[in-house]
PDB file of C-alpha atoms in Angstrom:
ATOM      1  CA  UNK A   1     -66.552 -64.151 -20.325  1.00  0.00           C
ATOM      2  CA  UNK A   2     -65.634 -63.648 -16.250  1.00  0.00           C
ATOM      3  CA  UNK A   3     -67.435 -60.920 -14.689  1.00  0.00           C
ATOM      4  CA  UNK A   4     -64.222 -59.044 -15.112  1.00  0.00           C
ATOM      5  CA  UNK A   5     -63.717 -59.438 -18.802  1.00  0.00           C
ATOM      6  CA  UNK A   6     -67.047 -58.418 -18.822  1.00  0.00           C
ATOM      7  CA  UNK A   7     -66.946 -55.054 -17.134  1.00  0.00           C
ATOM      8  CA  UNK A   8     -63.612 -53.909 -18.746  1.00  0.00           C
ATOM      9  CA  UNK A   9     -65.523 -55.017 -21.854  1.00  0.00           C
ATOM     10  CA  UNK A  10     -68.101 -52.590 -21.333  1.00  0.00           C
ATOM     11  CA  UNK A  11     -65.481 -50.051 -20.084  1.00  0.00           C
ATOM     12  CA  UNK A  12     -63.827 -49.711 -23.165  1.00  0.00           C
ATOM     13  CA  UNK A  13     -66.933 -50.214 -25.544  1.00  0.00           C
ATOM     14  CA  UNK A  14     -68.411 -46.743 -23.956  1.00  0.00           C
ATOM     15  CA  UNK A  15     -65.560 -44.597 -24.861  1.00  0.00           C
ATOM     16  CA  UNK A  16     -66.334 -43.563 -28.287  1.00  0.00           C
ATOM     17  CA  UNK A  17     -70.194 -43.868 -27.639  1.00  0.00           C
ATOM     18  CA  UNK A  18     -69.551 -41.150 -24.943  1.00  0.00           C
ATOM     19  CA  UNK A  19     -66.812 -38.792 -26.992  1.00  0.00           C
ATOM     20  CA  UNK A  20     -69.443 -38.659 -29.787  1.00  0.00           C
ATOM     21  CA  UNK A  21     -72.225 -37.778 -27.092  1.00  0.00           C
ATOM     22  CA  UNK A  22     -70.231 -35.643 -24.907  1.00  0.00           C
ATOM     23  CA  UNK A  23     -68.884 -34.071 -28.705  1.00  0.00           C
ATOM     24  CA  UNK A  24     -72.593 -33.157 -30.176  1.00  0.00           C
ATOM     25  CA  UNK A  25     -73.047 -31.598 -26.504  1.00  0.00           C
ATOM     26  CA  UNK A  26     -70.262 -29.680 -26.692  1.00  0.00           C
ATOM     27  CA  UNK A  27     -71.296 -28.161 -30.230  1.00  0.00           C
ATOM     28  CA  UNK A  28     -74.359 -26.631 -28.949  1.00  0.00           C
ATOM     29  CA  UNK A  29     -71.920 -24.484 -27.508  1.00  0.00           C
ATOM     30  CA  UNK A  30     -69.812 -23.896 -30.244  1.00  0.00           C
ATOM     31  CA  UNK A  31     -73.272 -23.253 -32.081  1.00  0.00           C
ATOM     32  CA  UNK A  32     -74.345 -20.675 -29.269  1.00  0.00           C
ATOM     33  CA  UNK A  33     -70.927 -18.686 -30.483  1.00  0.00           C
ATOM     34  CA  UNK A  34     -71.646 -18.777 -33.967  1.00  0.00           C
ATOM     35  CA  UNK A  35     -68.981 -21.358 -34.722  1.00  0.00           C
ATOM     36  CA  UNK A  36     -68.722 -24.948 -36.308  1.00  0.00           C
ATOM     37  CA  UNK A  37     -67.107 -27.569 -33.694  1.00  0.00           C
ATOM     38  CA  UNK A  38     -64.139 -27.636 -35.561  1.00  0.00           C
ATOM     39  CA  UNK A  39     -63.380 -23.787 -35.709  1.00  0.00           C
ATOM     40  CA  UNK A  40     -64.607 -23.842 -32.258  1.00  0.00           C
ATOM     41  CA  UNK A  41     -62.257 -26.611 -31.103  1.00  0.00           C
ATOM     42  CA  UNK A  42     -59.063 -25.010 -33.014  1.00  0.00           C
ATOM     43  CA  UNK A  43     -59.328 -22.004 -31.101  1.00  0.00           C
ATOM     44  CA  UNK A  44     -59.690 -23.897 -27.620  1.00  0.00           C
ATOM     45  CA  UNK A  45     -56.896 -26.002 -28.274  1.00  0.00           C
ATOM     46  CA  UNK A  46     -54.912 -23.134 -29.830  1.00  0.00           C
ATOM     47  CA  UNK A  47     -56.258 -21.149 -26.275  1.00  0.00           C
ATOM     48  CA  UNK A  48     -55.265 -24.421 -23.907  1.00  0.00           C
ATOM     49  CA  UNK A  49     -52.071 -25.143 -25.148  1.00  0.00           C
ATOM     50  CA  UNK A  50     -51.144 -21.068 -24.988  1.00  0.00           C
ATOM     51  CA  UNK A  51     -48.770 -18.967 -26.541  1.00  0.00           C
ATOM     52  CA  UNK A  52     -47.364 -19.636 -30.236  1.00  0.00           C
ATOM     53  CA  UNK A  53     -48.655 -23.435 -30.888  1.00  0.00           C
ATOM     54  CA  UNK A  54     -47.505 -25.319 -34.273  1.00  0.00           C
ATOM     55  CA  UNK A  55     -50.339 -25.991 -36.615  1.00  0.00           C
ATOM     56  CA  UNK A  56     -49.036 -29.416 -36.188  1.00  0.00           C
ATOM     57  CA  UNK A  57     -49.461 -29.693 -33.034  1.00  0.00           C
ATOM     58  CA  UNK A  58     -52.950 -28.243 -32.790  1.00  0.00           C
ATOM     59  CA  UNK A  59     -53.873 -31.193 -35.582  1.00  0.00           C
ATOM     60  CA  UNK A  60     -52.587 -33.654 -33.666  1.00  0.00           C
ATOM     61  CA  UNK A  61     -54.278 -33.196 -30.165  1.00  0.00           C
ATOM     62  CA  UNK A  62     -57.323 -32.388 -32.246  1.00  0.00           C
ATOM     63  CA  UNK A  63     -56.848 -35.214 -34.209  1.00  0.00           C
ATOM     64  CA  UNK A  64     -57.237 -34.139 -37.265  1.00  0.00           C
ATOM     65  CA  UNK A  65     -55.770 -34.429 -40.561  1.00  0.00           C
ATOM     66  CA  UNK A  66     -52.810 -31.646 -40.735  1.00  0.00           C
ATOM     67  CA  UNK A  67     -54.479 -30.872 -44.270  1.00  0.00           C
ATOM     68  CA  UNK A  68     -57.873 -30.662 -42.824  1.00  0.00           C
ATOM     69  CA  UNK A  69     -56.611 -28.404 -40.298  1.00  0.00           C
ATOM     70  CA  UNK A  70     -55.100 -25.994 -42.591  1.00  0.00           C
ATOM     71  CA  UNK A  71     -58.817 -25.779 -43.959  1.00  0.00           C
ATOM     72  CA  UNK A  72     -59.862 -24.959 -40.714  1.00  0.00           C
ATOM     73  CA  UNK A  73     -57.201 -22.723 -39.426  1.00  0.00           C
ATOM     74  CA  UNK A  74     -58.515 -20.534 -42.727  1.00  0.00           C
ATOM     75  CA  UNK A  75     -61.559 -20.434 -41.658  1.00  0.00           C
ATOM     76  CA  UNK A  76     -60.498 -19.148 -37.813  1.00  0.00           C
ATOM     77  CA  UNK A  77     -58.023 -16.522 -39.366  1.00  0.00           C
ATOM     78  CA  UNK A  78     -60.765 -15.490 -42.128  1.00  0.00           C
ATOM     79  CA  UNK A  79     -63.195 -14.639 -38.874  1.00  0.00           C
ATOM     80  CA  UNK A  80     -60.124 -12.830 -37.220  1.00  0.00           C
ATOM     81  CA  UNK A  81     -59.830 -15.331 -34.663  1.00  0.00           C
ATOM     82  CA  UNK A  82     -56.280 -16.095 -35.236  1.00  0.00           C
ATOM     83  CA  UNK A  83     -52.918 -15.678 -36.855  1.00  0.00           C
ATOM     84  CA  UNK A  84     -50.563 -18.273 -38.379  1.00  0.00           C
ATOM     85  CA  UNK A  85     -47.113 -16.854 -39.365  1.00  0.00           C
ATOM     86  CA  UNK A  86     -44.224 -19.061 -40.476  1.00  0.00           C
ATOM     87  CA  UNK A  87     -42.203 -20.677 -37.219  1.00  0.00           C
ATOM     88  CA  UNK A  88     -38.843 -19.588 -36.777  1.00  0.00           C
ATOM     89  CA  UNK A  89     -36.001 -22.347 -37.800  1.00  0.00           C
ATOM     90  CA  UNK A  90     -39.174 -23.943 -39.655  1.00  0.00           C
ATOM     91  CA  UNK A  91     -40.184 -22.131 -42.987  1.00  0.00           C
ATOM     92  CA  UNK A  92     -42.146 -25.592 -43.332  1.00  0.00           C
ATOM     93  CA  UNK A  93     -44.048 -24.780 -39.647  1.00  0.00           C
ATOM     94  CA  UNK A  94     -47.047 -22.363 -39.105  1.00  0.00           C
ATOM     95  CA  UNK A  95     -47.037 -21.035 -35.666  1.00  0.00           C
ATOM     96  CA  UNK A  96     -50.730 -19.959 -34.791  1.00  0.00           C
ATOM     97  CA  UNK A  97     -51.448 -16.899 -32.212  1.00  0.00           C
ATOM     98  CA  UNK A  98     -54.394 -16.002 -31.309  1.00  0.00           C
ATOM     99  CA  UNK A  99     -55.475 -12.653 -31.767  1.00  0.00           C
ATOM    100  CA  UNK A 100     -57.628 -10.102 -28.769  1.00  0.00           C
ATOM    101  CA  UNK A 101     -61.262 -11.795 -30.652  1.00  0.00           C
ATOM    102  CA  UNK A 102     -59.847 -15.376 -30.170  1.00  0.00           C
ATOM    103  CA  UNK A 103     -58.990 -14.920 -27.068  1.00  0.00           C
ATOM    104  CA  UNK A 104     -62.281 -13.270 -25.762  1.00  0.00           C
ATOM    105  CA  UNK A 105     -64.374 -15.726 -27.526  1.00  0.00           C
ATOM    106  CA  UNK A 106     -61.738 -18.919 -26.002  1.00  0.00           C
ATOM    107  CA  UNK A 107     -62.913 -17.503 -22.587  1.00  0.00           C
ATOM    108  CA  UNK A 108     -66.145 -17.246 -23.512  1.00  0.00           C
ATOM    109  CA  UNK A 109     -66.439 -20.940 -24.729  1.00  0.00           C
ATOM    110  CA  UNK A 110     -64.109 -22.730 -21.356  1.00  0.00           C
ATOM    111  CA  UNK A 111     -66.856 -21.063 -18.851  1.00  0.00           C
ATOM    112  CA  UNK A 112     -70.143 -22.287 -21.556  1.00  0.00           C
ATOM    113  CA  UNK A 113     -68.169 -25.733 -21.517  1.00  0.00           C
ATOM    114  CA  UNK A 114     -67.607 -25.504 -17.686  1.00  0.00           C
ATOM    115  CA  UNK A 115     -71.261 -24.639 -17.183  1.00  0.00           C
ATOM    116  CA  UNK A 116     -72.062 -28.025 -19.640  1.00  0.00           C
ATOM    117  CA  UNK A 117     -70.334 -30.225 -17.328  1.00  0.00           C
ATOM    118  CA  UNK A 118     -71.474 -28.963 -14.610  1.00  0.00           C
ATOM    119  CA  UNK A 119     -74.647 -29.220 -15.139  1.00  0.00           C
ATOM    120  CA  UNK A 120     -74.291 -32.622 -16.868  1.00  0.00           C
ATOM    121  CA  UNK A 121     -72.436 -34.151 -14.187  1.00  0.00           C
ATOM    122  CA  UNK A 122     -73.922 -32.123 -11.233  1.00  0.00           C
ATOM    123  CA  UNK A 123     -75.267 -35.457  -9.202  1.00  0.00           C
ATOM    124  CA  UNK A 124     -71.727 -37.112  -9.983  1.00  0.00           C
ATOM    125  CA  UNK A 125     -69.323 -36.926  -6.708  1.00  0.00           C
ATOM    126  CA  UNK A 126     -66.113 -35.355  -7.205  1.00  0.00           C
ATOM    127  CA  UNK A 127     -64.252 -38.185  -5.945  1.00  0.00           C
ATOM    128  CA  UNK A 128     -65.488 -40.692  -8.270  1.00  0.00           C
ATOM    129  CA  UNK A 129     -64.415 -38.471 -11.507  1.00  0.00           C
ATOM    130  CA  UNK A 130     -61.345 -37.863 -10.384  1.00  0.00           C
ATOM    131  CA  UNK A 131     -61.274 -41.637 -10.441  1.00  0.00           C
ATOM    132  CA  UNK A 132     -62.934 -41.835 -14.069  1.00  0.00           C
ATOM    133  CA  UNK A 133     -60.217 -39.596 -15.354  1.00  0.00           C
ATOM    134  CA  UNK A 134     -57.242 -41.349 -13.576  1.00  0.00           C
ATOM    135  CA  UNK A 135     -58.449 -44.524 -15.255  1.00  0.00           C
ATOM    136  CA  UNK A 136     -58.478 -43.360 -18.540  1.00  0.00           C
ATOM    137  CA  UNK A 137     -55.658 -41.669 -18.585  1.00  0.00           C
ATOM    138  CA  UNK A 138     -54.241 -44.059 -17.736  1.00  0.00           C
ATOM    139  CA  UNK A 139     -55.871 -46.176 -20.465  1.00  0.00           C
ATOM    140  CA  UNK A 140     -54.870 -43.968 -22.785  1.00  0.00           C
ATOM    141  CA  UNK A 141     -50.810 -43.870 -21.491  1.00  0.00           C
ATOM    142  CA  UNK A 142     -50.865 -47.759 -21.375  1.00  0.00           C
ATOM    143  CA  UNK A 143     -52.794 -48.344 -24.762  1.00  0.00           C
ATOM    144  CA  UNK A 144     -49.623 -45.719 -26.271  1.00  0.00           C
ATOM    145  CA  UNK A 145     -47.357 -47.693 -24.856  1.00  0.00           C
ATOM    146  CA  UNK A 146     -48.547 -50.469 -26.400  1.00  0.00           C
ATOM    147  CA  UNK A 147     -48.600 -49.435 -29.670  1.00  0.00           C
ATOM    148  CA  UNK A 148     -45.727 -47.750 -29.909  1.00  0.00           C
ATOM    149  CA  UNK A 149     -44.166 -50.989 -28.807  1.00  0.00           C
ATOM    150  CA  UNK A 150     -45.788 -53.419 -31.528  1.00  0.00           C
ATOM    151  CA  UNK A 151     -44.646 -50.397 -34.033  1.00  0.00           C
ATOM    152  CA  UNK A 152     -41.163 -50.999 -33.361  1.00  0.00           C
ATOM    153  CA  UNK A 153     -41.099 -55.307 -33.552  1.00  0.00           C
TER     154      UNK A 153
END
């Protein structure tokens, strides 16, 4: 293997290795707010993506199992963190809001999870994660390409 090979090797071999680290981080948070990661993540995404969001939707950028999510939706909307309601032209589609509680506690969560990465990645220039992020994004819109590509021959 070239010294190349090598390195993008190792690039793409530390993805999941960090997710998963970056991921049990993350749920001390969630912890600290008296929620399981993925209550805690449903609401954020619900919270990021803003407004009425399809269930659907919120499964997929979680990704998660649509079924799995509705498990987890119940267990937001049980802690009156959120409502789903049927989506209009959809009877299939849930719409989720999130309710005044959601909302506070979303807030509550982005600056714990801003305060995490800052201090995680306090000696870590600006410039050079701007870089880390432009490079796997756009690892992430090639590798999409790709597939959806070698779905359709």
């Amino acid at each position: 293997m070239n010294s190349l090979d090598t390195a993008l090797f190792n690039f793409t071999i530390a993805i999941q290795p960090t997710r998963r680290a970056w991921l049990q981080a993350a749920s001390g948070t969630m912890a600290h707010n008296d929620l399981s990661m993925s209550v805690g993540a449903a609401v954020i995404l619900a919270f990021r993506l803003g407004g009425d969001v399809l269930q659907s939707t919120i499964a997929l950028e979680a990704g998660v199992n649509p079924a799995a999510m509705v498990r987890i939706l119940d267990q937001a909307e049980e802690a009156g963190l959120l409502v789903r309601q049927v989506a209009s032209g959809n009877r299939r589609g849930k719409v989720i809001r999130l309710l005044p509680k959601g909302k506070k506690l979303a807030h509550k969560i982005e600056a714990d999870l801003a305060a995490l990465r800052r201090e995680l990645l306090a000696d870590i220039p600006e410039q050079d994660i701007e870089t880390a992020t432009r490079i796997l994004r756009t690892l992430e819109t090639r590798s999409l390409a790709y597939a959806q590509e070698n779905r359709q021959r």
